[in-house]
Short mmCIF file of C-alpha atoms and ligand atoms in Angstrom, two decimals:
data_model
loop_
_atom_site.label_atom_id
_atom_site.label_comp_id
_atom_site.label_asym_id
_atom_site.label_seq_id
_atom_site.Cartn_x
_atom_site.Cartn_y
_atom_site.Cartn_z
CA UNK A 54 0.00 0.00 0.00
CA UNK A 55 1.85 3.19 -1.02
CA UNK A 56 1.40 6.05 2.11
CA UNK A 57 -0.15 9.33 1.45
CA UNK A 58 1.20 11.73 3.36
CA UNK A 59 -0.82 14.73 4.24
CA UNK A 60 1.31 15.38 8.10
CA UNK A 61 3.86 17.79 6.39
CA UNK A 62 3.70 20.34 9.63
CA UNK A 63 4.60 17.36 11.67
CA UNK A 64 7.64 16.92 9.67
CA UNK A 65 8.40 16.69 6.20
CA UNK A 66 9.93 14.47 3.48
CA UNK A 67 13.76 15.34 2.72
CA UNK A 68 14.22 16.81 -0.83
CA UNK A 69 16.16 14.49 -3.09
CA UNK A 70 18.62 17.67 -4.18
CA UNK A 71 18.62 18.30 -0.15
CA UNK A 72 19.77 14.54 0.83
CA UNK A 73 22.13 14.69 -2.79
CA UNK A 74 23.73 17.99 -1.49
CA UNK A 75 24.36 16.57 2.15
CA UNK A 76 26.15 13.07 1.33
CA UNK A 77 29.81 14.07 0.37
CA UNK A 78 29.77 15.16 4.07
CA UNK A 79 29.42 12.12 5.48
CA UNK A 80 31.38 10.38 3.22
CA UNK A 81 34.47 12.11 1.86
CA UNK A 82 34.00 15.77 3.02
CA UNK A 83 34.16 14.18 6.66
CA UNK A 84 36.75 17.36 8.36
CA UNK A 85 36.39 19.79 11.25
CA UNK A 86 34.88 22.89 9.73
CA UNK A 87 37.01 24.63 13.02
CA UNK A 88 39.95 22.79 11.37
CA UNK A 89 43.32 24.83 10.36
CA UNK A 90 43.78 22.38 7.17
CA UNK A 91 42.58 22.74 3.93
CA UNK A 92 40.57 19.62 4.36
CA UNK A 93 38.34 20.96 7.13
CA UNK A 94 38.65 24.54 5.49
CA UNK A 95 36.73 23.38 2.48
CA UNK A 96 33.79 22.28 5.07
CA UNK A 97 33.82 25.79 6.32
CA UNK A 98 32.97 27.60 3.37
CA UNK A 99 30.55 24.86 2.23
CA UNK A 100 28.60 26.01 6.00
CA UNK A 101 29.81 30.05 5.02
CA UNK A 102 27.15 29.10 1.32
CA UNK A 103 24.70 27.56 3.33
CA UNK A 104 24.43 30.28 5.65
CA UNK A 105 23.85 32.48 2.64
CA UNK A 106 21.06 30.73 1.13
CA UNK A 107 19.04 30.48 4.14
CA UNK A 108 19.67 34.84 5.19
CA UNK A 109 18.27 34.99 1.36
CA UNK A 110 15.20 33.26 2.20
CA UNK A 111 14.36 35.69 5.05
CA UNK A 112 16.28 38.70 3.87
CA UNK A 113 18.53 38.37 6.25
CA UNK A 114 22.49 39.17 6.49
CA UNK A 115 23.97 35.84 7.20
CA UNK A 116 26.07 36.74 10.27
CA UNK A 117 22.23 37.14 11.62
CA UNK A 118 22.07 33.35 11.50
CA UNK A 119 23.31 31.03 13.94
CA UNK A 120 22.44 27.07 13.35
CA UNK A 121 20.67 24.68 16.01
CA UNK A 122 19.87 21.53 16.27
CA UNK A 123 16.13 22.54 16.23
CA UNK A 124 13.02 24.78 16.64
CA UNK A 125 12.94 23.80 20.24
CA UNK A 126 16.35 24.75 20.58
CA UNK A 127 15.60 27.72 18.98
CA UNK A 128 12.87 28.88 20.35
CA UNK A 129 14.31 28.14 24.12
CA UNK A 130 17.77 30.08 22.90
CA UNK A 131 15.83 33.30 22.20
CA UNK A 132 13.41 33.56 25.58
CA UNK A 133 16.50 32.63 27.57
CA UNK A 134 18.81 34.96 25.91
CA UNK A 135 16.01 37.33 26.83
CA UNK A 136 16.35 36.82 30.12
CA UNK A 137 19.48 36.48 30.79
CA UNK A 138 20.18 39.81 29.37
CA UNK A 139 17.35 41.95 31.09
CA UNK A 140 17.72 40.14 34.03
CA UNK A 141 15.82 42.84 36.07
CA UNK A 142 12.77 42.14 34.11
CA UNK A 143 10.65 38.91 34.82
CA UNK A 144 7.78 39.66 32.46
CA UNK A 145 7.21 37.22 29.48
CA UNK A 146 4.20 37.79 27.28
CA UNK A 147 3.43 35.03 24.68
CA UNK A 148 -0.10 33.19 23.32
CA UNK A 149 -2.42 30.68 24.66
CA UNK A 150 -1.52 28.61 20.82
CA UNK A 151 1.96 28.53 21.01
CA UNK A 152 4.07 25.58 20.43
CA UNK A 153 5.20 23.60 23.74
CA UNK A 154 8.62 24.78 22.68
CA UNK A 155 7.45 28.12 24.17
CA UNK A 156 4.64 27.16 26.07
CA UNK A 157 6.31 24.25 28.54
CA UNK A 158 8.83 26.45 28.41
CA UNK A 159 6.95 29.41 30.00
CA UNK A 160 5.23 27.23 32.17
CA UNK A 161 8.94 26.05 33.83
CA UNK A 162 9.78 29.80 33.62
CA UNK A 163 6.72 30.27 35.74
CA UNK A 164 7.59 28.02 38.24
CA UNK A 165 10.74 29.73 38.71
CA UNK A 166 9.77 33.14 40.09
CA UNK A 167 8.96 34.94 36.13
CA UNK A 168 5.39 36.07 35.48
CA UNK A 169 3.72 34.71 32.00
CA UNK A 170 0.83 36.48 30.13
CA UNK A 171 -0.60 33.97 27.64
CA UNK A 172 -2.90 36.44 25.26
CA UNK A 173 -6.21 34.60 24.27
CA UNK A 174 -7.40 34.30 20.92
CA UNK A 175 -10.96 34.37 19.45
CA UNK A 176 -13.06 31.66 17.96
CA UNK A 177 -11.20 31.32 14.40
CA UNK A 178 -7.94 31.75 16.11
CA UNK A 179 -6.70 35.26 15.77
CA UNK A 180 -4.79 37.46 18.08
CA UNK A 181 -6.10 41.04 19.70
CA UNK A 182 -3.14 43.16 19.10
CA UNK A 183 -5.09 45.26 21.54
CA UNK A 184 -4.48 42.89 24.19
CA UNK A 185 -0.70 42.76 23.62
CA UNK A 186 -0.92 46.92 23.94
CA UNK A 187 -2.32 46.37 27.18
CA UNK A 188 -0.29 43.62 28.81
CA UNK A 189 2.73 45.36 28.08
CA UNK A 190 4.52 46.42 31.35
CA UNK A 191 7.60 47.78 31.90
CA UNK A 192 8.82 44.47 33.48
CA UNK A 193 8.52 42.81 30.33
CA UNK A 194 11.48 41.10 28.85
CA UNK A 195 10.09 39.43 25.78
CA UNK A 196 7.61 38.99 23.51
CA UNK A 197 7.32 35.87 21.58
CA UNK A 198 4.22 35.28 19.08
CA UNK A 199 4.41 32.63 16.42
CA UNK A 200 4.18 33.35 12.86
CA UNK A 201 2.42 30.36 11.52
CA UNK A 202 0.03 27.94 14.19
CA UNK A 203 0.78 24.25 13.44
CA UNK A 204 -2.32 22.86 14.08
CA UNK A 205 -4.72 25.33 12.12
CA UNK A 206 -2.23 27.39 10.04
CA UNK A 207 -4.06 30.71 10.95
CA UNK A 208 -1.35 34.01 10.78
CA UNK A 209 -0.45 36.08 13.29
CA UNK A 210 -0.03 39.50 12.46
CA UNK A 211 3.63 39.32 13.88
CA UNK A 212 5.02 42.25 11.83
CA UNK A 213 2.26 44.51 13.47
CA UNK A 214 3.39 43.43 17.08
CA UNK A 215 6.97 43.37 16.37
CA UNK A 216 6.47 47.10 15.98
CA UNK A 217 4.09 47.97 18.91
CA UNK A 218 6.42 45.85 21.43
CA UNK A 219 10.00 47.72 19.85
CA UNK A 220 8.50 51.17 20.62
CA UNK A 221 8.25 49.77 23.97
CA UNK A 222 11.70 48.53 23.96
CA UNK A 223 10.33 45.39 24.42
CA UNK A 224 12.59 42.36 22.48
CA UNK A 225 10.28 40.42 20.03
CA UNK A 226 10.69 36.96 19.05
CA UNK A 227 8.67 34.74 16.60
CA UNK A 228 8.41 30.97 16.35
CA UNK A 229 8.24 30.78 12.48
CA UNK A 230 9.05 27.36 12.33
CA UNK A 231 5.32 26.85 10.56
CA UNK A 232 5.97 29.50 8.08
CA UNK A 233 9.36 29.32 6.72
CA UNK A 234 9.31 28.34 3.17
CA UNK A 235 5.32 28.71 2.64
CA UNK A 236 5.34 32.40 2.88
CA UNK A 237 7.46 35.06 2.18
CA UNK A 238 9.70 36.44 4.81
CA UNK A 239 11.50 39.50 5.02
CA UNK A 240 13.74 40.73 7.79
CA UNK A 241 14.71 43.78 6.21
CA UNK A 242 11.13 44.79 6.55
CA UNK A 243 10.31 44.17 10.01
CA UNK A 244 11.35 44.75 13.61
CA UNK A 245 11.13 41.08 14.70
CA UNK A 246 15.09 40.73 16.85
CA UNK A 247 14.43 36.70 17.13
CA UNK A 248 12.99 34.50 14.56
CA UNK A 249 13.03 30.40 14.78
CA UNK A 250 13.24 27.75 11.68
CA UNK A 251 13.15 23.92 12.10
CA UNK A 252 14.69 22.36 8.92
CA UNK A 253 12.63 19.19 9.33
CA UNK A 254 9.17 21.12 8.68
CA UNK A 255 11.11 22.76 4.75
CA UNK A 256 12.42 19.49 3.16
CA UNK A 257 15.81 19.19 5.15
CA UNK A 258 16.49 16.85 7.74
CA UNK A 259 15.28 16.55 11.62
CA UNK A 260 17.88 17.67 13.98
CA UNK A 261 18.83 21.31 12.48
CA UNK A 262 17.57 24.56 12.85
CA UNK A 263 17.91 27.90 12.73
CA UNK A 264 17.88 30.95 15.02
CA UNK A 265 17.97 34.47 13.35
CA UNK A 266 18.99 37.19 15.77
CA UNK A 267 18.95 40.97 14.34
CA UNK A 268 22.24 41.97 14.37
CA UNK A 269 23.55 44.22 17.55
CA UNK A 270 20.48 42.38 19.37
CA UNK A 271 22.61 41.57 22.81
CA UNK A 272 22.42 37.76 22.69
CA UNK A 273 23.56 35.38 25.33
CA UNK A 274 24.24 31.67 24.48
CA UNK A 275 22.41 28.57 25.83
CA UNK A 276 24.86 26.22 24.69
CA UNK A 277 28.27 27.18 25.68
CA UNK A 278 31.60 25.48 24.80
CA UNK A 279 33.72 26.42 21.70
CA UNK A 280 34.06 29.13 19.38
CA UNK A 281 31.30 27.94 16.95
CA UNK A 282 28.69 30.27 15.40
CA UNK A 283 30.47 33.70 16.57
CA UNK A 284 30.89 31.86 20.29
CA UNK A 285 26.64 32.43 20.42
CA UNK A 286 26.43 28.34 19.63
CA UNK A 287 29.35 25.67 20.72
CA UNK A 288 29.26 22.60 19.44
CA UNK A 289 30.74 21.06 16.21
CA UNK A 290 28.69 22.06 13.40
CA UNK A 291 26.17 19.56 12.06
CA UNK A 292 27.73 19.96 8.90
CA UNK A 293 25.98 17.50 6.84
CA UNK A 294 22.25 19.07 7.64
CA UNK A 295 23.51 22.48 7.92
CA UNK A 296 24.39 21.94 4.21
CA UNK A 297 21.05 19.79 3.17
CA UNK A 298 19.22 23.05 5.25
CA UNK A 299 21.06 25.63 3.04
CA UNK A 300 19.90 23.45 -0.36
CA UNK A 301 16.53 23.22 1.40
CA UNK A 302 16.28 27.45 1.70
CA UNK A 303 17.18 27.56 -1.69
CA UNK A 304 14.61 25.23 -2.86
CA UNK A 305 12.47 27.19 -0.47
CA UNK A 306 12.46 30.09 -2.07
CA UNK A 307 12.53 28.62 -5.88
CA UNK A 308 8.87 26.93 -4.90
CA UNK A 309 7.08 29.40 -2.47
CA UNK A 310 4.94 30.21 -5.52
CA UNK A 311 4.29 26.67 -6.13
CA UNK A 312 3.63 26.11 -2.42
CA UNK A 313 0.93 29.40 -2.99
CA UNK A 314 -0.70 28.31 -5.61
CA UNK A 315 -0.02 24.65 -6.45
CA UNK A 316 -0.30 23.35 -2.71
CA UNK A 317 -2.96 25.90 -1.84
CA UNK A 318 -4.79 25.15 -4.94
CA UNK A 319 -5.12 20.85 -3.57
CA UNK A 320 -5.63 22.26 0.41
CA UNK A 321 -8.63 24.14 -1.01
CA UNK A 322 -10.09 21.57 -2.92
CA UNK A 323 -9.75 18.83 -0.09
CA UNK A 324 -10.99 21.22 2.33
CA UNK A 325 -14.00 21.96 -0.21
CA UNK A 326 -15.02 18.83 -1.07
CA UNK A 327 -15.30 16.66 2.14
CA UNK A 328 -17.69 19.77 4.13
CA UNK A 329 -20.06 19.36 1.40
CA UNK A 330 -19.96 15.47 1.15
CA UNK A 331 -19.99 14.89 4.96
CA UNK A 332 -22.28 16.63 7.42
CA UNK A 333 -21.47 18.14 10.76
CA UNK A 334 -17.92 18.93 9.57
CA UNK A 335 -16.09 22.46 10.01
CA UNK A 336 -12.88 24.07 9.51
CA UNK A 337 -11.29 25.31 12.44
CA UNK A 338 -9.55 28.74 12.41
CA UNK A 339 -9.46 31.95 10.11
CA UNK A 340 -9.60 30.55 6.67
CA UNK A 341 -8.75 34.06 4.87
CA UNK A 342 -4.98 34.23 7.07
CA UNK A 343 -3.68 30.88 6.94
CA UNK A 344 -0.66 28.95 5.69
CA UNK A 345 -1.60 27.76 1.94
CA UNK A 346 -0.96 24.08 3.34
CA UNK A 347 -2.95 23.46 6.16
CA UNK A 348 -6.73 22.77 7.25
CA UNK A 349 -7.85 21.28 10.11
CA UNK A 350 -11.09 20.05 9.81
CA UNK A 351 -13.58 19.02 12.90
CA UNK A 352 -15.83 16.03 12.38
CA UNK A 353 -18.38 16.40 15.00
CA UNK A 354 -19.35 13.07 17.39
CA UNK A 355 -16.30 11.41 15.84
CA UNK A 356 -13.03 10.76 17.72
CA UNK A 357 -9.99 12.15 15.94
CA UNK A 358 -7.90 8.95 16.77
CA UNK A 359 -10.29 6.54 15.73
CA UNK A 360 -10.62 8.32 12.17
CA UNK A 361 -6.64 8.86 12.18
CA UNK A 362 -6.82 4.68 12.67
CA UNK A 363 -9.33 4.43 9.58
CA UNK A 364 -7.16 6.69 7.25
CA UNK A 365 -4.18 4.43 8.11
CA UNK A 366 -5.63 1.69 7.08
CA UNK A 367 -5.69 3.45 3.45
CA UNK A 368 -2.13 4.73 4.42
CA UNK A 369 -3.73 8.35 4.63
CA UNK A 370 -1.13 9.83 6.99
CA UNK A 371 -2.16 13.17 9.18
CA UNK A 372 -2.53 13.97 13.11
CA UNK A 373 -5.49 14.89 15.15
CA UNK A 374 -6.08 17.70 17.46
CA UNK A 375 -6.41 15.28 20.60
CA UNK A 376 -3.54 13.58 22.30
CA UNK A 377 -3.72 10.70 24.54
CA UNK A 378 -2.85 12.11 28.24
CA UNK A 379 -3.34 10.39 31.39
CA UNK A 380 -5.18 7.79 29.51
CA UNK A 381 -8.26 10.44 28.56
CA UNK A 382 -8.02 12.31 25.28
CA UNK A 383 -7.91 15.52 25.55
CA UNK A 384 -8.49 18.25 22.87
CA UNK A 385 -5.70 19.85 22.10
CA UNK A 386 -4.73 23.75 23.82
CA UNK A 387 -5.13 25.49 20.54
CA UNK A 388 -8.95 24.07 19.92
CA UNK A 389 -9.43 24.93 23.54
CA UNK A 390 -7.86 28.15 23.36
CA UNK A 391 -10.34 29.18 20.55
CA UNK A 392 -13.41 27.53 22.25
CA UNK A 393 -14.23 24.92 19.84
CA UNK A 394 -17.23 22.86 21.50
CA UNK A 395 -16.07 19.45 23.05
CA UNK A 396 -18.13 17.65 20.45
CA UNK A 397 -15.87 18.75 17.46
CA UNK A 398 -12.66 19.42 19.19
CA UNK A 399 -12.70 16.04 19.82
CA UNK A 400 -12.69 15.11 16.19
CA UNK A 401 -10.48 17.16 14.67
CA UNK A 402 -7.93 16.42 11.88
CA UNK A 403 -4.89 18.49 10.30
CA UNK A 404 -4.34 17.77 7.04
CA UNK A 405 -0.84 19.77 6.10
CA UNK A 406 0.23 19.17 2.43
CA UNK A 407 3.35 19.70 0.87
CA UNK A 408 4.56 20.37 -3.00
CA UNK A 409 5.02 16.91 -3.16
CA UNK A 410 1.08 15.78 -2.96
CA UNK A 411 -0.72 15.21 -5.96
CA UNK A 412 -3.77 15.50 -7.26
CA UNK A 413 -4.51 12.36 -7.32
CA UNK A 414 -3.51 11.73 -3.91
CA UNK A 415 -6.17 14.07 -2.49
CA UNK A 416 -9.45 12.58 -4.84
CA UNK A 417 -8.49 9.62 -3.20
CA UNK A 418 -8.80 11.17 0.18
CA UNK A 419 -11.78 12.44 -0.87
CA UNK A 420 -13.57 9.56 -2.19
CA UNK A 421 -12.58 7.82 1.15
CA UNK A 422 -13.42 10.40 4.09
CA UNK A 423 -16.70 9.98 3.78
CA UNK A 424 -17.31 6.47 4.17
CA UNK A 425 -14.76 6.79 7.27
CA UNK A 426 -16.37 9.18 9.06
CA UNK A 427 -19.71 7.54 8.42
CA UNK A 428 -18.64 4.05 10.03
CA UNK A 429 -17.65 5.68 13.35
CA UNK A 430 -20.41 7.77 14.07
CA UNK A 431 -22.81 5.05 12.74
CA UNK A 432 -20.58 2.89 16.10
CA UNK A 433 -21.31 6.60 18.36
CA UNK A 434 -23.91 6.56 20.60
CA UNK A 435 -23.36 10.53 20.92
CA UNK A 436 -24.05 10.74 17.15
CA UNK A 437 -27.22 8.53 17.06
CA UNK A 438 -29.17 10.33 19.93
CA UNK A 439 -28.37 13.61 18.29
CA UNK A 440 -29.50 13.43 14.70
CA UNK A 441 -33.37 14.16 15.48
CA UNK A 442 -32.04 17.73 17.16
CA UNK A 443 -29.93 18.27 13.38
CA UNK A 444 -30.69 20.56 11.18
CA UNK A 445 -27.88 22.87 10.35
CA UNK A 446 -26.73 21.31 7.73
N1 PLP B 542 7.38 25.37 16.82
C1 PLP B 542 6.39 24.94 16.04
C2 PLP B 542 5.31 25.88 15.63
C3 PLP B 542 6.35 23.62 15.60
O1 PLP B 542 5.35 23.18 14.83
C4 PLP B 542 7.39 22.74 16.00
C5 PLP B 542 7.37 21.32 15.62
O2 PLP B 542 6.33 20.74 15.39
C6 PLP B 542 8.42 23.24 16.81
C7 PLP B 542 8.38 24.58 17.20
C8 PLP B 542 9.55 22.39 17.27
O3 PLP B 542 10.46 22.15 16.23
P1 PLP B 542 11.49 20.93 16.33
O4 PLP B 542 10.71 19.69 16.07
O5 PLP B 542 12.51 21.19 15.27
O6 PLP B 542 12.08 20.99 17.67
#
């Protein structure tokens, strides 16, 4: 059974160029970038190129870039650096959707004596920038918003709140780890001083990322050791996925269009075609400010695992919006955060495509949703007691 993969914000399928470009440096290209010889010298202006591509993709001067090992990394790097260099303020303000990168993250924070404003968001998802204005204080350290949400793909308007929070001389940082590669990005542009990219979620391996820091933003390293990355990152380079990430930037920005219209063109239709042919469905989140990829669609009486269980059994690969904790599913903090009602946030399923889905692919999710969907709700007691009260559809 061939796999159709529709779980490209959970991590995505390594380019063939990317994986081409990265396997001389496992095999022959093997040196020390830090190395005085020629042979490790060579490695150091392969990383010097791939630095380049990916400030190109954001607009960004590539001394602004310092590599990871991932969007957690990244993401913890900038609030910490935050910290640790206004350490008289103790005021964080981020977003009730956030990634856990930044939101377990906060929560520990919390528990160690800093104070964390987590701004709601309304039913489809989207941010009051009048709420930031007002939980501004001058305590605060740093502002972190993310670009892109990975479970509905709705948009902050980061830009916008980069530049309320720097007239506060407030730092700003975004978790764009969503939105790298599907939308265009331009440093030059804004006033965002931190910005984090996972390679895994743009076509280059797991294990690398990315965190942009605005240069003469005061920075202070989490990982500390050697002279790597401008002494802001120790560590021996990653060189083969700091490579396959550069190649993977470049592709980036060769196929955002494609990824725009292409990829938006196939989310549309999906997302079209199964709430007409099966009732009680709805998309959750802003539809007009949302990543061209992703749609995450509520199927209401349903559990999201059990349908996740039926699509596998097609190979129809995506996530749901409930995870498994303390053996009770629970919806997850982004459907709560916008209020979605218990019955649907319970069934809820992200489908994220990539350039790499087809047409085909997606009439064949089509033609099967429906018959899914109808097979567990025909097995749910919660479904069969409500259909005489239905009627909005
Ligand atoms: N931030 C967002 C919005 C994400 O979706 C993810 C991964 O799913 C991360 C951060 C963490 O990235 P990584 O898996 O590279 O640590």
């Amino acid at each position: 059974m061939s796999v159709i993969y529709l779980d490209n914000n959970a991590t995505t399928e390594v380019a063939k160029e990317v994986l081409e470009a990265m396997l001389p440096y496992f095999r022959d290209l093997y040196g020390n970038p830090s190395s005085m010889h020629t042979f490790g010298g060579q490695v150091a202006q392969k990383i010097r190129e791939a630095r380049e591509q990916v400030a190109a993709l954001i607009g960004a001067l590539p001394e602004e870039i310092i590599f990871t090992s991932c969007g957690t990394e990244s993401d913890n790097a900038a609030i910490r650096s935050a910290l640790a260099t206004r350490p008289d303020k103790k005021h964080i303000i981020t977003s009730r959707v956030e990634h856990p990168a930044i939101r377990a993250l906060c929560a520990n924070l919390g528990t160690h004596g800093y104070k964390i404003t987590e701004l709601p968001v309304d039913k489809n998802g989207i941010l009051d920038l009048e709420n930031l204005e007002k939980s501004m204080t001058p305590d605060t350290a740093i502002v972190s918003l993310m670009w892109g949400n990975n479970e509905t793909g709705v948009i902050f308007p980061v830009e916008e709140a980069a530049a309320m929070v720097h007239k506060r001389g407030i730092l700003f940082h975004t978790d764009a780890v969503q939105t790298t590669g599907k939308i265009p990005i331009n440093m030059k542009k804004n006033a965002i001083d931190m910005l984090s990219i996972s390679g895994h979620k743009l076509h280059a391996p797991k294990g690398i990322g990315i965190l942009y820091i605005r240069r003469g933003t005061k920075f202070s390293p989490f990982l500390i050791g050697g002279h790597q990355e401008r002494e802001r990152r120790g560590g021996t380079e990653n060189t083969p996925s700091i490579i396959g990430l550069g190649k993977a930037c470049e592709l980036a920005a060769k196929n955002m269009e494609k990824e725009n219209t292409y990829v938006k063109g196939l989310r549309d239709k999906l997302e079209k075609q199964i709430l007409t042919k099966i009732p009680q469905s709805r998309v959750n989140g802003d539809t007009t400010n949302r990543l061209p990829n992703t749609t995450n669609i509520s199927f209401e009486y349903v559990e999201g695992e059990a349908i996740l269980l039926l699509m596998n059994e097609h190979g129809i690969c995506a996530s749901s919006g409930s995870a498994c904790t303390s053996g009770s599913l629970q919806p997850s903090h982004v459907l709560r955060a916008m209020g979605v009602p218990f019955t649907m946030a319970h069934g809820s399923i992200r489908f994220s495509l990539s350039i790499y889905n087809t047409e085909k692919e997606i009439d064949f999710v089509i033609d099967k949703m429906p018959a899914i969907i109808e097979r567990l709700r025909g097995m749910s007691p919660y479904w069969n007691s409500s259909q005489p009260a239905c009627t909005n559809q």
